Amino acid sequence: MTLDRDIPLDGSVDVVSSFHQLLRVGTVPAELPDSCSGRETGADGTTLICTDSRTALGTDIKGRPVLITLTGQPQTDPAVTHEDGDSLQAFARLLDSPELALVDVLNLDGGGSTTLMTGTEVQTPPTDAGKDPDGPEYVHRRVADSVYTGVGGYGMYAKQ
């Protein structure tokens, strides 16, 4: 790969592909678009809520990697609370908090590709309509790429 200089791609180099940087040196970049492709009317009947799921990979002030997922999709069952997603700018502002202490964050593939697993348990709800009329209404999307974190470090999962 060449970007003004040759970068040898060997075992000492990590490569991540992304289109948008959500935080750059602890600040939301001014050129970050405020995009949202999925919207649904909120509980008040008038406010539009962004339902875009998001996935991000970043580093904190100690240089540790941090993987973040935010799921959002419409719920067909009125008894189930809607899970909000977020626009790119709102997601970036959420990540720009003193508690998280994130420095640089890249936006990864989101939408129905956003799936978080801890151990063998899926923590995110399914987003794609099932094809079998007798099967489940929603299923998890099959994706070709993944970000894996192994033993060590720490993690947190919160649902509010």
JSON list of C-alpha atoms in Angstrom, two decimals:
[
{"chain": "A", "resi": 1, "resn": "MET", "atom": "CA", "xyz": [0.00, 0.00, 0.00]},
{"chain": "A", "resi": 2, "resn": "THR", "atom": "CA", "xyz": [1.32, 3.46, -0.79]},
{"chain": "A", "resi": 3, "resn": "LEU", "atom": "CA", "xyz": [0.27, 6.72, 0.88]},
{"chain": "A", "resi": 4, "resn": "ASP", "atom": "CA", "xyz": [3.13, 9.17, 0.28]},
{"chain": "A", "resi": 5, "resn": "ARG", "atom": "CA", "xyz": [5.38, 6.37, 1.56]},
{"chain": "A", "resi": 6, "resn": "ASP", "atom": "CA", "xyz": [5.49, 2.60, 1.46]},
{"chain": "A", "resi": 7, "resn": "ILE", "atom": "CA", "xyz": [3.89, 0.83, 4.41]},
{"chain": "A", "resi": 8, "resn": "PRO", "atom": "CA", "xyz": [5.03, -2.78, 4.75]},
{"chain": "A", "resi": 9, "resn": "LEU", "atom": "CA", "xyz": [2.06, -5.00, 5.56]},
{"chain": "A", "resi": 10, "resn": "ASP", "atom": "CA", "xyz": [3.45, -7.64, 7.88]},
{"chain": "A", "resi": 11, "resn": "GLY", "atom": "CA", "xyz": [2.67, -9.02, 11.35]},
{"chain": "A", "resi": 12, "resn": "SER", "atom": "CA", "xyz": [3.69, -5.75, 13.02]},
{"chain": "A", "resi": 13, "resn": "VAL", "atom": "CA", "xyz": [0.98, -3.68, 11.24]},
{"chain": "A", "resi": 14, "resn": "ASP", "atom": "CA", "xyz": [-2.73, -3.57, 12.10]},
{"chain": "A", "resi": 15, "resn": "VAL", "atom": "CA", "xyz": [-5.09, -2.33, 9.39]},
{"chain": "A", "resi": 16, "resn": "VAL", "atom": "CA", "xyz": [-8.69, -1.17, 9.84]},
{"chain": "A", "resi": 17, "resn": "SER", "atom": "CA", "xyz": [-10.83, 0.25, 7.06]},
{"chain": "A", "resi": 18, "resn": "SER", "atom": "CA", "xyz": [-13.33, 3.00, 7.78]},
{"chain": "A", "resi": 19, "resn": "PHE", "atom": "CA", "xyz": [-15.03, 5.85, 6.01]},
{"chain": "A", "resi": 20, "resn": "HIS", "atom": "CA", "xyz": [-15.68, 8.26, 8.90]},
{"chain": "A", "resi": 21, "resn": "GLN", "atom": "CA", "xyz": [-13.60, 9.17, 11.91]},
{"chain": "A", "resi": 22, "resn": "LEU", "atom": "CA", "xyz": [-15.99, 9.86, 14.82]},
{"chain": "A", "resi": 23, "resn": "LEU", "atom": "CA", "xyz": [-13.34, 11.28, 17.18]},
{"chain": "A", "resi": 24, "resn": "ARG", "atom": "CA", "xyz": [-9.97, 12.69, 16.23]},
{"chain": "A", "resi": 25, "resn": "VAL", "atom": "CA", "xyz": [-7.64, 13.49, 19.14]},
{"chain": "A", "resi": 26, "resn": "GLY", "atom": "CA", "xyz": [-10.68, 13.58, 21.44]},
{"chain": "A", "resi": 27, "resn": "THR", "atom": "CA", "xyz": [-12.77, 15.93, 19.28]},
{"chain": "A", "resi": 28, "resn": "VAL", "atom": "CA", "xyz": [-15.69, 15.34, 16.90]},
{"chain": "A", "resi": 29, "resn": "PRO", "atom": "CA", "xyz": [-14.39, 16.34, 13.43]},
{"chain": "A", "resi": 30, "resn": "ALA", "atom": "CA", "xyz": [-16.23, 19.35, 11.97]},
{"chain": "A", "resi": 31, "resn": "GLU", "atom": "CA", "xyz": [-16.61, 17.59, 8.59]},
{"chain": "A", "resi": 32, "resn": "LEU", "atom": "CA", "xyz": [-18.46, 14.56, 10.07]},
{"chain": "A", "resi": 33, "resn": "PRO", "atom": "CA", "xyz": [-21.84, 14.32, 8.29]},
{"chain": "A", "resi": 34, "resn": "ASP", "atom": "CA", "xyz": [-25.04, 14.05, 10.30]},
{"chain": "A", "resi": 35, "resn": "SER", "atom": "CA", "xyz": [-26.39, 11.03, 8.44]},
{"chain": "A", "resi": 36, "resn": "CYS", "atom": "CA", "xyz": [-29.25, 8.74, 9.41]},
{"chain": "A", "resi": 37, "resn": "SER", "atom": "CA", "xyz": [-30.91, 6.39, 6.93]},
{"chain": "A", "resi": 38, "resn": "GLY", "atom": "CA", "xyz": [-33.50, 4.76, 9.20]},
{"chain": "A", "resi": 39, "resn": "ARG", "atom": "CA", "xyz": [-36.10, 6.86, 10.98]},
{"chain": "A", "resi": 40, "resn": "GLU", "atom": "CA", "xyz": [-39.21, 5.94, 12.96]},
{"chain": "A", "resi": 41, "resn": "THR", "atom": "CA", "xyz": [-41.80, 8.01, 14.79]},
{"chain": "A", "resi": 42, "resn": "GLY", "atom": "CA", "xyz": [-41.11, 8.08, 18.52]},
{"chain": "A", "resi": 43, "resn": "ALA", "atom": "CA", "xyz": [-43.48, 7.34, 21.40]},
{"chain": "A", "resi": 44, "resn": "ASP", "atom": "CA", "xyz": [-44.79, 10.94, 21.37]},
{"chain": "A", "resi": 45, "resn": "GLY", "atom": "CA", "xyz": [-46.12, 10.34, 17.83]},
{"chain": "A", "resi": 46, "resn": "THR", "atom": "CA", "xyz": [-44.22, 13.26, 16.26]},
{"chain": "A", "resi": 47, "resn": "THR", "atom": "CA", "xyz": [-40.48, 13.06, 17.00]},
{"chain": "A", "resi": 48, "resn": "LEU", "atom": "CA", "xyz": [-38.45, 11.11, 14.45]},
{"chain": "A", "resi": 49, "resn": "ILE", "atom": "CA", "xyz": [-35.95, 8.72, 16.05]},
{"chain": "A", "resi": 50, "resn": "CYS", "atom": "CA", "xyz": [-32.87, 7.52, 14.16]},
{"chain": "A", "resi": 51, "resn": "THR", "atom": "CA", "xyz": [-32.84, 3.72, 14.19]},
{"chain": "A", "resi": 52, "resn": "ASP", "atom": "CA", "xyz": [-29.40, 3.23, 12.59]},
{"chain": "A", "resi": 53, "resn": "SER", "atom": "CA", "xyz": [-27.28, 0.69, 14.46]},
{"chain": "A", "resi": 54, "resn": "ARG", "atom": "CA", "xyz": [-23.65, 1.73, 14.83]},
{"chain": "A", "resi": 55, "resn": "THR", "atom": "CA", "xyz": [-20.32, -0.03, 15.38]},
{"chain": "A", "resi": 56, "resn": "ALA", "atom": "CA", "xyz": [-17.11, 1.80, 16.26]},
{"chain": "A", "resi": 57, "resn": "LEU", "atom": "CA", "xyz": [-13.53, 0.95, 17.16]},
{"chain": "A", "resi": 58, "resn": "GLY", "atom": "CA", "xyz": [-11.38, 3.37, 19.09]},
{"chain": "A", "resi": 59, "resn": "THR", "atom": "CA", "xyz": [-8.60, 3.89, 21.59]},
{"chain": "A", "resi": 60, "resn": "ASP", "atom": "CA", "xyz": [-8.84, 5.41, 25.04]},
{"chain": "A", "resi": 61, "resn": "ILE", "atom": "CA", "xyz": [-6.38, 7.76, 26.75]},
{"chain": "A", "resi": 62, "resn": "LYS", "atom": "CA", "xyz": [-4.33, 4.78, 27.95]},
{"chain": "A", "resi": 63, "resn": "GLY", "atom": "CA", "xyz": [-4.02, 3.42, 24.39]},
{"chain": "A", "resi": 64, "resn": "ARG", "atom": "CA", "xyz": [-6.37, 0.49, 24.99]},
{"chain": "A", "resi": 65, "resn": "PRO", "atom": "CA", "xyz": [-8.68, -0.60, 22.15]},
{"chain": "A", "resi": 66, "resn": "VAL", "atom": "CA", "xyz": [-12.40, -0.07, 22.73]},
{"chain": "A", "resi": 67, "resn": "LEU", "atom": "CA", "xyz": [-15.18, -1.68, 20.66]},
{"chain": "A", "resi": 68, "resn": "ILE", "atom": "CA", "xyz": [-18.58, 0.00, 20.81]},
{"chain": "A", "resi": 69, "resn": "THR", "atom": "CA", "xyz": [-21.95, -1.10, 19.43]},
{"chain": "A", "resi": 70, "resn": "LEU", "atom": "CA", "xyz": [-25.24, 0.76, 19.51]},
{"chain": "A", "resi": 71, "resn": "THR", "atom": "CA", "xyz": [-28.30, -1.05, 18.20]},
{"chain": "A", "resi": 72, "resn": "GLY", "atom": "CA", "xyz": [-31.44, 0.54, 16.90]},
{"chain": "A", "resi": 73, "resn": "GLN", "atom": "CA", "xyz": [-34.28, -0.90, 14.91]},
{"chain": "A", "resi": 74, "resn": "PRO", "atom": "CA", "xyz": [-38.04, -0.69, 14.86]},
{"chain": "A", "resi": 75, "resn": "GLN", "atom": "CA", "xyz": [-39.92, -3.09, 17.11]},
{"chain": "A", "resi": 76, "resn": "THR", "atom": "CA", "xyz": [-43.01, -4.78, 15.67]},
{"chain": "A", "resi": 77, "resn": "ASP", "atom": "CA", "xyz": [-44.30, -5.86, 19.09]},
{"chain": "A", "resi": 78, "resn": "PRO", "atom": "CA", "xyz": [-45.88, -2.87, 20.93]},
{"chain": "A", "resi": 79, "resn": "ALA", "atom": "CA", "xyz": [-44.99, -4.50, 24.27]},
{"chain": "A", "resi": 80, "resn": "VAL", "atom": "CA", "xyz": [-41.27, -4.29, 23.41]},
{"chain": "A", "resi": 81, "resn": "THR", "atom": "CA", "xyz": [-39.52, -0.98, 23.99]},
{"chain": "A", "resi": 82, "resn": "HIS", "atom": "CA", "xyz": [-38.00, 0.59, 20.88]},
{"chain": "A", "resi": 83, "resn": "GLU", "atom": "CA", "xyz": [-34.22, 0.43, 20.75]},
{"chain": "A", "resi": 84, "resn": "ASP", "atom": "CA", "xyz": [-32.83, 3.73, 19.53]},
{"chain": "A", "resi": 85, "resn": "GLY", "atom": "CA", "xyz": [-29.93, 4.01, 17.15]},
{"chain": "A", "resi": 86, "resn": "ASP", "atom": "CA", "xyz": [-28.25, 7.30, 16.35]},
{"chain": "A", "resi": 87, "resn": "SER", "atom": "CA", "xyz": [-27.03, 9.59, 13.59]},
{"chain": "A", "resi": 88, "resn": "LEU", "atom": "CA", "xyz": [-23.27, 9.75, 13.00]},
{"chain": "A", "resi": 89, "resn": "GLN", "atom": "CA", "xyz": [-22.87, 13.12, 14.76]},
{"chain": "A", "resi": 90, "resn": "ALA", "atom": "CA", "xyz": [-25.05, 12.18, 17.73]},
{"chain": "A", "resi": 91, "resn": "PHE", "atom": "CA", "xyz": [-23.15, 8.87, 18.09]},
{"chain": "A", "resi": 92, "resn": "ALA", "atom": "CA", "xyz": [-19.85, 10.77, 18.00]},
{"chain": "A", "resi": 93, "resn": "ARG", "atom": "CA", "xyz": [-21.09, 13.21, 20.69]},
{"chain": "A", "resi": 94, "resn": "LEU", "atom": "CA", "xyz": [-22.16, 10.24, 22.82]},
{"chain": "A", "resi": 95, "resn": "LEU", "atom": "CA", "xyz": [-18.66, 8.77, 22.54]},
{"chain": "A", "resi": 96, "resn": "ASP", "atom": "CA", "xyz": [-17.05, 12.15, 23.34]},
{"chain": "A", "resi": 97, "resn": "SER", "atom": "CA", "xyz": [-17.52, 11.84, 27.09]},
{"chain": "A", "resi": 98, "resn": "PRO", "atom": "CA", "xyz": [-15.07, 12.13, 29.99]},
{"chain": "A", "resi": 99, "resn": "GLU", "atom": "CA", "xyz": [-16.27, 8.76, 31.36]},
{"chain": "A", "resi": 100, "resn": "LEU", "atom": "CA", "xyz": [-15.21, 6.88, 28.21]},
{"chain": "A", "resi": 101, "resn": "ALA", "atom": "CA", "xyz": [-11.99, 8.93, 27.76]},
{"chain": "A", "resi": 102, "resn": "LEU", "atom": "CA", "xyz": [-11.78, 8.01, 24.07]},
{"chain": "A", "resi": 103, "resn": "VAL", "atom": "CA", "xyz": [-9.17, 9.69, 21.87]},
{"chain": "A", "resi": 104, "resn": "ASP", "atom": "CA", "xyz": [-9.58, 8.35, 18.31]},
{"chain": "A", "resi": 105, "resn": "VAL", "atom": "CA", "xyz": [-12.65, 6.45, 17.09]},
{"chain": "A", "resi": 106, "resn": "LEU", "atom": "CA", "xyz": [-13.48, 5.01, 13.65]},
{"chain": "A", "resi": 107, "resn": "ASN", "atom": "CA", "xyz": [-17.01, 4.29, 12.48]},
{"chain": "A", "resi": 108, "resn": "LEU", "atom": "CA", "xyz": [-17.23, 0.72, 11.15]},
{"chain": "A", "resi": 109, "resn": "ASP", "atom": "CA", "xyz": [-19.95, -1.06, 9.19]},
{"chain": "A", "resi": 110, "resn": "GLY", "atom": "CA", "xyz": [-23.22, -0.66, 11.07]},
{"chain": "A", "resi": 111, "resn": "GLY", "atom": "CA", "xyz": [-26.87, -1.24, 10.36]},
{"chain": "A", "resi": 112, "resn": "GLY", "atom": "CA", "xyz": [-27.88, -4.90, 10.34]},
{"chain": "A", "resi": 113, "resn": "SER", "atom": "CA", "xyz": [-24.19, -5.89, 10.38]},
{"chain": "A", "resi": 114, "resn": "THR", "atom": "CA", "xyz": [-23.91, -4.63, 13.97]},
{"chain": "A", "resi": 115, "resn": "THR", "atom": "CA", "xyz": [-23.79, -7.73, 16.14]},
{"chain": "A", "resi": 116, "resn": "LEU", "atom": "CA", "xyz": [-22.11, -7.97, 19.54]},
{"chain": "A", "resi": 117, "resn": "MET", "atom": "CA", "xyz": [-21.30, -11.35, 21.06]},
{"chain": "A", "resi": 118, "resn": "THR", "atom": "CA", "xyz": [-19.85, -12.01, 24.50]},
{"chain": "A", "resi": 119, "resn": "GLY", "atom": "CA", "xyz": [-18.69, -15.58, 24.83]},
{"chain": "A", "resi": 120, "resn": "THR", "atom": "CA", "xyz": [-21.27, -17.55, 22.88]},
{"chain": "A", "resi": 121, "resn": "GLU", "atom": "CA", "xyz": [-24.20, -15.21, 23.58]},
{"chain": "A", "resi": 122, "resn": "VAL", "atom": "CA", "xyz": [-25.46, -12.63, 21.09]},
{"chain": "A", "resi": 123, "resn": "GLN", "atom": "CA", "xyz": [-26.12, -9.34, 22.92]},
{"chain": "A", "resi": 124, "resn": "THR", "atom": "CA", "xyz": [-27.76, -7.42, 20.05]},
{"chain": "A", "resi": 125, "resn": "PRO", "atom": "CA", "xyz": [-31.25, -8.12, 18.73]},
{"chain": "A", "resi": 126, "resn": "PRO", "atom": "CA", "xyz": [-31.80, -9.44, 15.18]},
{"chain": "A", "resi": 127, "resn": "THR", "atom": "CA", "xyz": [-32.48, -6.82, 12.51]},
{"chain": "A", "resi": 128, "resn": "ASP", "atom": "CA", "xyz": [-33.27, -8.58, 9.23]},
{"chain": "A", "resi": 129, "resn": "ALA", "atom": "CA", "xyz": [-36.67, -9.97, 8.28]},
{"chain": "A", "resi": 130, "resn": "GLY", "atom": "CA", "xyz": [-36.71, -13.77, 8.20]},
{"chain": "A", "resi": 131, "resn": "LYS", "atom": "CA", "xyz": [-37.40, -15.49, 4.88]},
{"chain": "A", "resi": 132, "resn": "ASP", "atom": "CA", "xyz": [-39.23, -18.54, 6.26]},
{"chain": "A", "resi": 133, "resn": "PRO", "atom": "CA", "xyz": [-42.94, -17.73, 6.87]},
{"chain": "A", "resi": 134, "resn": "ASP", "atom": "CA", "xyz": [-42.97, -20.33, 9.69]},
{"chain": "A", "resi": 135, "resn": "GLY", "atom": "CA", "xyz": [-39.61, -19.19, 11.07]},
{"chain": "A", "resi": 136, "resn": "PRO", "atom": "CA", "xyz": [-38.63, -16.27, 13.26]},
{"chain": "A", "resi": 137, "resn": "GLU", "atom": "CA", "xyz": [-39.82, -12.81, 12.22]},
{"chain": "A", "resi": 138, "resn": "TYR", "atom": "CA", "xyz": [-36.31, -11.34, 12.52]},
{"chain": "A", "resi": 139, "resn": "VAL", "atom": "CA", "xyz": [-32.91, -13.00, 12.13]},
{"chain": "A", "resi": 140, "resn": "HIS", "atom": "CA", "xyz": [-29.30, -11.92, 12.58]},
{"chain": "A", "resi": 141, "resn": "ARG", "atom": "CA", "xyz": [-27.58, -10.91, 9.36]},
{"chain": "A", "resi": 142, "resn": "ARG", "atom": "CA", "xyz": [-24.78, -13.11, 8.09]},
{"chain": "A", "resi": 143, "resn": "VAL", "atom": "CA", "xyz": [-21.66, -10.96, 7.78]},
{"chain": "A", "resi": 144, "resn": "ALA", "atom": "CA", "xyz": [-18.29, -11.73, 6.24]},
{"chain": "A", "resi": 145, "resn": "ASP", "atom": "CA", "xyz": [-16.12, -9.50, 8.45]},
{"chain": "A", "resi": 146, "resn": "SER", "atom": "CA", "xyz": [-15.66, -9.33, 12.19]},
{"chain": "A", "resi": 147, "resn": "VAL", "atom": "CA", "xyz": [-13.61, -7.61, 14.85]},
{"chain": "A", "resi": 148, "resn": "TYR", "atom": "CA", "xyz": [-12.49, -10.05, 17.52]},
{"chain": "A", "resi": 149, "resn": "THR", "atom": "CA", "xyz": [-11.17, -9.25, 20.96]},
{"chain": "A", "resi": 150, "resn": "GLY", "atom": "CA", "xyz": [-9.80, -12.11, 23.00]},
{"chain": "A", "resi": 151, "resn": "VAL", "atom": "CA", "xyz": [-8.88, -12.91, 26.56]},
{"chain": "A", "resi": 152, "resn": "GLY", "atom": "CA", "xyz": [-7.51, -9.98, 28.52]},
{"chain": "A", "resi": 153, "resn": "GLY", "atom": "CA", "xyz": [-8.58, -6.42, 29.05]},
{"chain": "A", "resi": 154, "resn": "TYR", "atom": "CA", "xyz": [-12.09, -5.69, 30.19]},
{"chain": "A", "resi": 155, "resn": "GLY", "atom": "CA", "xyz": [-15.48, -5.00, 28.72]},
{"chain": "A", "resi": 156, "resn": "MET", "atom": "CA", "xyz": [-18.83, -3.57, 29.65]},
{"chain": "A", "resi": 157, "resn": "TYR", "atom": "CA", "xyz": [-22.37, -4.06, 28.46]},
{"chain": "A", "resi": 158, "resn": "ALA", "atom": "CA", "xyz": [-25.15, -1.67, 29.41]},
{"chain": "A", "resi": 159, "resn": "LYS", "atom": "CA", "xyz": [-28.75, -1.54, 28.30]},
{"chain": "A", "resi": 160, "resn": "GLN", "atom": "CA", "xyz": [-30.74, 1.43, 29.48]}
]
